[in-house]
mmCIF file with all atom_site columns, C-alpha atoms in Angstrom:
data_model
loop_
_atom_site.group_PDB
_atom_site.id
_atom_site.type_symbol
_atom_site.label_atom_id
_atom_site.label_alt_id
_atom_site.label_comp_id
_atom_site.label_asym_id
_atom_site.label_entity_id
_atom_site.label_seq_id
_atom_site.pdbx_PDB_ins_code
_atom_site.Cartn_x
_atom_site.Cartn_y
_atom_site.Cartn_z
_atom_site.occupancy
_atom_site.B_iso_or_equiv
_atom_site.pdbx_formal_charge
_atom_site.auth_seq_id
_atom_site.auth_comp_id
_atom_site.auth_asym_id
_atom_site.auth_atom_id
_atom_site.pdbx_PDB_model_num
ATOM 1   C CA . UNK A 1 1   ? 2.482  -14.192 28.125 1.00 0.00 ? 1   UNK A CA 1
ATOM 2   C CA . UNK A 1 2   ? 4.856  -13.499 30.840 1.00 0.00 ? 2   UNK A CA 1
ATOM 3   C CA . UNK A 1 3   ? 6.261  -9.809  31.511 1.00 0.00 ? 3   UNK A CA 1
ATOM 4   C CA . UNK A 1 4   ? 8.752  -8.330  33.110 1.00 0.00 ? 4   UNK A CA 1
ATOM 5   C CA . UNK A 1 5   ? 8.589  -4.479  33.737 1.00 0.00 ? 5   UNK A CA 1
ATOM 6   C CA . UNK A 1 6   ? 11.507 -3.018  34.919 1.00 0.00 ? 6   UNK A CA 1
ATOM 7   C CA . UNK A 1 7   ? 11.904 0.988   36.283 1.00 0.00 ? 7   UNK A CA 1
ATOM 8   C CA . UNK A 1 8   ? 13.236 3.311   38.602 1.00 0.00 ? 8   UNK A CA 1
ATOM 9   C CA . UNK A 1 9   ? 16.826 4.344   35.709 1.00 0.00 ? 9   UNK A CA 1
ATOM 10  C CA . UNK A 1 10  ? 17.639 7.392   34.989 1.00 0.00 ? 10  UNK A CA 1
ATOM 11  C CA . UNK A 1 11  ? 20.655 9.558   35.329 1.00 0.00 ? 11  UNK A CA 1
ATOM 12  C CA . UNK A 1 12  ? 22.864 9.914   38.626 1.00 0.00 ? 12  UNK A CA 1
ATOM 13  C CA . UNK A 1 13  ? 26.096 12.040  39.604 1.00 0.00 ? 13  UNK A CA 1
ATOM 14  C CA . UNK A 1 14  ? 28.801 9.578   41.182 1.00 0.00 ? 14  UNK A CA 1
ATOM 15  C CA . UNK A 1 15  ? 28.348 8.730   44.950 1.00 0.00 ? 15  UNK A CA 1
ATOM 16  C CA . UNK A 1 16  ? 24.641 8.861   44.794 1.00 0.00 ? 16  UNK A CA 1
ATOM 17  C CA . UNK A 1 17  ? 21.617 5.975   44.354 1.00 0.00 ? 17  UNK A CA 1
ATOM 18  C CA . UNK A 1 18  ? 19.163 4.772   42.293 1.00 0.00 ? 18  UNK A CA 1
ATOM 19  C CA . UNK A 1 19  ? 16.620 1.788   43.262 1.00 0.00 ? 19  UNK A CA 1
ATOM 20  C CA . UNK A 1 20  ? 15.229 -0.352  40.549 1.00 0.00 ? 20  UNK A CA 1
ATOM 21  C CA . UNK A 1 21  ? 12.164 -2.210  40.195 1.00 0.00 ? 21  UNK A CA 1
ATOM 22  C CA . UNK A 1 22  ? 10.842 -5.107  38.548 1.00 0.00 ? 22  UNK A CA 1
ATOM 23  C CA . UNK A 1 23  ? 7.719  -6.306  38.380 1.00 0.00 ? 23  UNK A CA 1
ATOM 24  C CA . UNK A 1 24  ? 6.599  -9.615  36.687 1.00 0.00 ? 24  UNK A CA 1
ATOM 25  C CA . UNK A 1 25  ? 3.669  -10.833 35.533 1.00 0.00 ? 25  UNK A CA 1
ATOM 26  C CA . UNK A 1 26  ? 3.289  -14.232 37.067 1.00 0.00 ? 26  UNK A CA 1
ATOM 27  C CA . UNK A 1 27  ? 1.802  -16.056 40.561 1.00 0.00 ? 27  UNK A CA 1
ATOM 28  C CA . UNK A 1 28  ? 5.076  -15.261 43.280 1.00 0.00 ? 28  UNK A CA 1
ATOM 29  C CA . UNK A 1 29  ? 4.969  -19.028 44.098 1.00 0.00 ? 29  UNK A CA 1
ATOM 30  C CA . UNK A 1 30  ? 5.867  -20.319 40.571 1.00 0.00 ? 30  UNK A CA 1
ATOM 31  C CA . UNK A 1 31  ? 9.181  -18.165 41.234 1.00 0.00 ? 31  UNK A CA 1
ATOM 32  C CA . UNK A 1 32  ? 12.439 -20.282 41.858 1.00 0.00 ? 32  UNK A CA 1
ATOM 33  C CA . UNK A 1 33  ? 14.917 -17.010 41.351 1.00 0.00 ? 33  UNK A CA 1
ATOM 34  C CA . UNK A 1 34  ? 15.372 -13.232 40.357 1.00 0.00 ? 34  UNK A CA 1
ATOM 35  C CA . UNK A 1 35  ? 18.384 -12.090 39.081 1.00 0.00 ? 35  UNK A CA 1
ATOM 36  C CA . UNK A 1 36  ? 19.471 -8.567  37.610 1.00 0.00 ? 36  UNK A CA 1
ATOM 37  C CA . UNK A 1 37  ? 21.973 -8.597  35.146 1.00 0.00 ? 37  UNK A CA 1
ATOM 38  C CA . UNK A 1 38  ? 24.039 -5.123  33.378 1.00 0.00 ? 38  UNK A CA 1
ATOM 39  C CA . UNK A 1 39  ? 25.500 -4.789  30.314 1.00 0.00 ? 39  UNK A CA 1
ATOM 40  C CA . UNK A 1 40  ? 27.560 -1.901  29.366 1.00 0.00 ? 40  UNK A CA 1
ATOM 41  C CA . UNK A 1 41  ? 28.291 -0.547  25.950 1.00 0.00 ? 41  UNK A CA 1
ATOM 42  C CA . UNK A 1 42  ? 30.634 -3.188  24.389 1.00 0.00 ? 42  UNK A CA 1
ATOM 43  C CA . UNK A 1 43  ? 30.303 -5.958  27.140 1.00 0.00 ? 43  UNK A CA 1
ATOM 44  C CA . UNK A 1 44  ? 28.603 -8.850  27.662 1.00 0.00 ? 44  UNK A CA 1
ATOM 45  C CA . UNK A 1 45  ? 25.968 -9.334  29.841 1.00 0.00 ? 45  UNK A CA 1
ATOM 46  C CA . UNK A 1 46  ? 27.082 -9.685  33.573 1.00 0.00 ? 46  UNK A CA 1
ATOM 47  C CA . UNK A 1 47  ? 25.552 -10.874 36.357 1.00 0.00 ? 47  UNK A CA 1
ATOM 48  C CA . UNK A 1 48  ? 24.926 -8.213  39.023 1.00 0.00 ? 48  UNK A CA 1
ATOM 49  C CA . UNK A 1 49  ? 22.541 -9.782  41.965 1.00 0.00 ? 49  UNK A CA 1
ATOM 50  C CA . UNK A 1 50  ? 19.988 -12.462 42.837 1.00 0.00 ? 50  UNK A CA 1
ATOM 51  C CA . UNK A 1 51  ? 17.501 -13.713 45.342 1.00 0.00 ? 51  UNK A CA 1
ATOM 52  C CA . UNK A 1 52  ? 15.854 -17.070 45.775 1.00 0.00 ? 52  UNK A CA 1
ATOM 53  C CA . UNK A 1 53  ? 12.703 -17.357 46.930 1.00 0.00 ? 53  UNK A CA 1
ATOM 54  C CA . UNK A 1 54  ? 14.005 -18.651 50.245 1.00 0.00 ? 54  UNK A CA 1
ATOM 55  C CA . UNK A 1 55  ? 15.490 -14.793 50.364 1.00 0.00 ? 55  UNK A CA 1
ATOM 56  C CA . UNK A 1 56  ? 19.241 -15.747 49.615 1.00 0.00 ? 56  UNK A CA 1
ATOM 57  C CA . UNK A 1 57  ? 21.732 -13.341 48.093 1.00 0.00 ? 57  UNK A CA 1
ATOM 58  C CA . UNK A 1 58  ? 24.337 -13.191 45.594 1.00 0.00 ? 58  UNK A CA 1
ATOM 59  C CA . UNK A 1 59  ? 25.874 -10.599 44.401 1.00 0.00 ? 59  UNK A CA 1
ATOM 60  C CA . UNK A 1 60  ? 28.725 -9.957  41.931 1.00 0.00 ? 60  UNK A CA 1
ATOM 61  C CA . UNK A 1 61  ? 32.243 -8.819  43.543 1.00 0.00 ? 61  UNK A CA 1
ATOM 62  C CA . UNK A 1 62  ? 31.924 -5.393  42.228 1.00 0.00 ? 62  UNK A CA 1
ATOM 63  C CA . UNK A 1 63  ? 28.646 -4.352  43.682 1.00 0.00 ? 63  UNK A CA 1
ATOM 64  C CA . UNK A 1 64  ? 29.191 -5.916  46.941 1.00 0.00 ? 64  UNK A CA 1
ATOM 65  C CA . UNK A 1 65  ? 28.554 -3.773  50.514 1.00 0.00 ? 65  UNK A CA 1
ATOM 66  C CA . UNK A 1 66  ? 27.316 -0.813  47.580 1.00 0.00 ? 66  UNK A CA 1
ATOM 67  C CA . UNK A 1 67  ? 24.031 -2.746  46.099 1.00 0.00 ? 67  UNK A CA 1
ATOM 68  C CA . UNK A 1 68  ? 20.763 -4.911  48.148 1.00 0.00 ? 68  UNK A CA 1
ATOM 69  C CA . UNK A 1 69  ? 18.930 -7.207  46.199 1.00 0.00 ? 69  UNK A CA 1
ATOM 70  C CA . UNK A 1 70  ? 15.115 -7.575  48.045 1.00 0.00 ? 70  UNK A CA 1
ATOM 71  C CA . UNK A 1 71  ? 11.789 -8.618  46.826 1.00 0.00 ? 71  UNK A CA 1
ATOM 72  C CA . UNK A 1 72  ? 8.213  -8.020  47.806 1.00 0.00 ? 72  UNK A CA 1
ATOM 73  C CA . UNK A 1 73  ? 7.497  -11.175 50.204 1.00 0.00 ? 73  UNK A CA 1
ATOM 74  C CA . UNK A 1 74  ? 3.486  -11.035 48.646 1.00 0.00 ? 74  UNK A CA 1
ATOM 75  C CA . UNK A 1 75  ? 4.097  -9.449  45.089 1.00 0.00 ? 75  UNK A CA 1
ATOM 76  C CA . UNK A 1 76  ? 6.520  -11.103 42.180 1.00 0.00 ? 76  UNK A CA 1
ATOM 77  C CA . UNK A 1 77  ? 8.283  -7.581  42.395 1.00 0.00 ? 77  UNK A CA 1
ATOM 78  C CA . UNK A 1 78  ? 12.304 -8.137  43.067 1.00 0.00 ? 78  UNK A CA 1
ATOM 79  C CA . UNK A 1 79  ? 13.909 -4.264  43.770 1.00 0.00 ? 79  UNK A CA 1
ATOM 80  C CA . UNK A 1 80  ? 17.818 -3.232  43.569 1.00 0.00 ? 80  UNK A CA 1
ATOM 81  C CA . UNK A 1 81  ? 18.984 -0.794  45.374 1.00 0.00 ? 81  UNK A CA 1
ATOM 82  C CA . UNK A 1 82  ? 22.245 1.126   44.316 1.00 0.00 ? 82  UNK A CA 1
ATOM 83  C CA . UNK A 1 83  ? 24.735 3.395   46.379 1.00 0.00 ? 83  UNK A CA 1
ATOM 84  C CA . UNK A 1 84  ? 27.893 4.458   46.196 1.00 0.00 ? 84  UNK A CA 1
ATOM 85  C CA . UNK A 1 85  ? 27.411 4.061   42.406 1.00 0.00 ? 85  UNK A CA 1
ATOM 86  C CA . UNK A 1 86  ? 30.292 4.749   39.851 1.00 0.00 ? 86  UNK A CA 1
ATOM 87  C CA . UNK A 1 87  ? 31.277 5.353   35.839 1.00 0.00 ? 87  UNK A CA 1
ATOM 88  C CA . UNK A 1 88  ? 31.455 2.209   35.805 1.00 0.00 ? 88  UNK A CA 1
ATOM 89  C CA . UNK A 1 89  ? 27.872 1.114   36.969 1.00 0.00 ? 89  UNK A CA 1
ATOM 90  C CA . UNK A 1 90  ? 26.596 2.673   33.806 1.00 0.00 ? 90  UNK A CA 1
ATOM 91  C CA . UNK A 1 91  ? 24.758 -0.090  31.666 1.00 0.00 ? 91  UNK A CA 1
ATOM 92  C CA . UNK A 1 92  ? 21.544 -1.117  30.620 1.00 0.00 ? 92  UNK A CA 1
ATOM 93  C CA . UNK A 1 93  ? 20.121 -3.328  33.456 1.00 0.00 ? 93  UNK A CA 1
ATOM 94  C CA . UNK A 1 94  ? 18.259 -6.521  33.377 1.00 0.00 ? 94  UNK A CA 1
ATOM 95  C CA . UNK A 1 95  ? 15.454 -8.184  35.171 1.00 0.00 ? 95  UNK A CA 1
ATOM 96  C CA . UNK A 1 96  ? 15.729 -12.070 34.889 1.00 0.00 ? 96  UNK A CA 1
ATOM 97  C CA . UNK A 1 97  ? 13.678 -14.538 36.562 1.00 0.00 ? 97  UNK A CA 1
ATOM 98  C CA . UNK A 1 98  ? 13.834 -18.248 36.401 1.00 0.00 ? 98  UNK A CA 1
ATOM 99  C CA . UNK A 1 99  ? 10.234 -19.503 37.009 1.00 0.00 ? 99  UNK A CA 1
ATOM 100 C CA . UNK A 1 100 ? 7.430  -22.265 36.097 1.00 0.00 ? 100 UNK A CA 1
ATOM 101 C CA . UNK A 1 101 ? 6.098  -24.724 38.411 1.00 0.00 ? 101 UNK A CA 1
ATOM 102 C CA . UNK A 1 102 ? 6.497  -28.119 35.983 1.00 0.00 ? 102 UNK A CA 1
ATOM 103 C CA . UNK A 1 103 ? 8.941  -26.966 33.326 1.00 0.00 ? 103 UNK A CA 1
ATOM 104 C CA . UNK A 1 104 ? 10.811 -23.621 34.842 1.00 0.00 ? 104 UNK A CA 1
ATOM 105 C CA . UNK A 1 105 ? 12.257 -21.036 31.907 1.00 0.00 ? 105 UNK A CA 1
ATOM 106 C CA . UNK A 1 106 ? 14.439 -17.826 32.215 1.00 0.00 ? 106 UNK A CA 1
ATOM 107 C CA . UNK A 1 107 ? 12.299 -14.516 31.548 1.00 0.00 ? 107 UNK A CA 1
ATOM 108 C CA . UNK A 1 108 ? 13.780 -11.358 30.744 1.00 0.00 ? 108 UNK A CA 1
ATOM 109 C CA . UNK A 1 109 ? 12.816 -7.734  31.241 1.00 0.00 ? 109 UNK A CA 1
ATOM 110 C CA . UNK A 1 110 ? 13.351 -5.381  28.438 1.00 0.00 ? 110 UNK A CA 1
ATOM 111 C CA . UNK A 1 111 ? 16.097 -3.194  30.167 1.00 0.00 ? 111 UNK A CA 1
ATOM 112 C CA . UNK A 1 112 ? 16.393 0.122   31.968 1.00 0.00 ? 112 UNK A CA 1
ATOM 113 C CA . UNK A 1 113 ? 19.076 2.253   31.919 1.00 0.00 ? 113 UNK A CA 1
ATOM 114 C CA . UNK A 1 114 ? 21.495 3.513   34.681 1.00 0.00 ? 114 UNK A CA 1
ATOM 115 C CA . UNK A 1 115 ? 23.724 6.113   34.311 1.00 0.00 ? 115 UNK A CA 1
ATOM 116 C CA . UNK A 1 116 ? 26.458 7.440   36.325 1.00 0.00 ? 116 UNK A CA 1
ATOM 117 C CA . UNK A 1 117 ? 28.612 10.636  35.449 1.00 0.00 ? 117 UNK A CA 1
ATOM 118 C CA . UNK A 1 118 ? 31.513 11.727  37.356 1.00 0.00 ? 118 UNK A CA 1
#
């Protein structure tokens, strides 16, 4: 059974950083994408970041220049880094990854929470 364990949440004052990992439990070269998503108290689910396995970026409008998406070029590990953060980065964030060689599937990580007081 594929896993995804996510870490590195916690509580942070405005202005500083948190880095987030996830780790999933599957060969790096069935991996098409990773992908963390956030959602806040409320919301829906957002997208926040992703990186292919070529190594190309996306990132939502609000994180841009503050948050790096990167993996681990020999481990299925994807990372976030977060500066700058805000109130308004507080959410529960999500680890998704879209993999499987023959018939590929979304996988989901059970969530780790980021927290950002002013």
């Amino acid at each position: 059974q594929v896993q995804l364990v996510e870490s590195g949440g916690g509580l942070v004052q405005a202005g500083g950083s948190l880095t987030l990992s996830c780790a999933a439990s599957m060969s790096i070269i069935s991996i098409h994408i990773m992908r963390w998503y956030r959602q806040a108290p409320g919301n829906r689910r957002e997208f926040v970041a992703s990186i292919t396995r070529g190594g190309s970026t996306n990132y939502a409008d609000s994180v841009k220049g503050r948050f790096t998406i990167s993996r681990d070029s020999a481990k299925p590990t994807v990372f976030l880094q977060m500066n700058s953060l805000k109130p308004e980065d507080t959410a529960v964030y999500y680890c998704n990854v879209y993999a499987g060689i023959s018939n590929p599937s979304d996988y989901w990580g059970q969530g780790t929470q980021v927290t950002v007081s002013s």
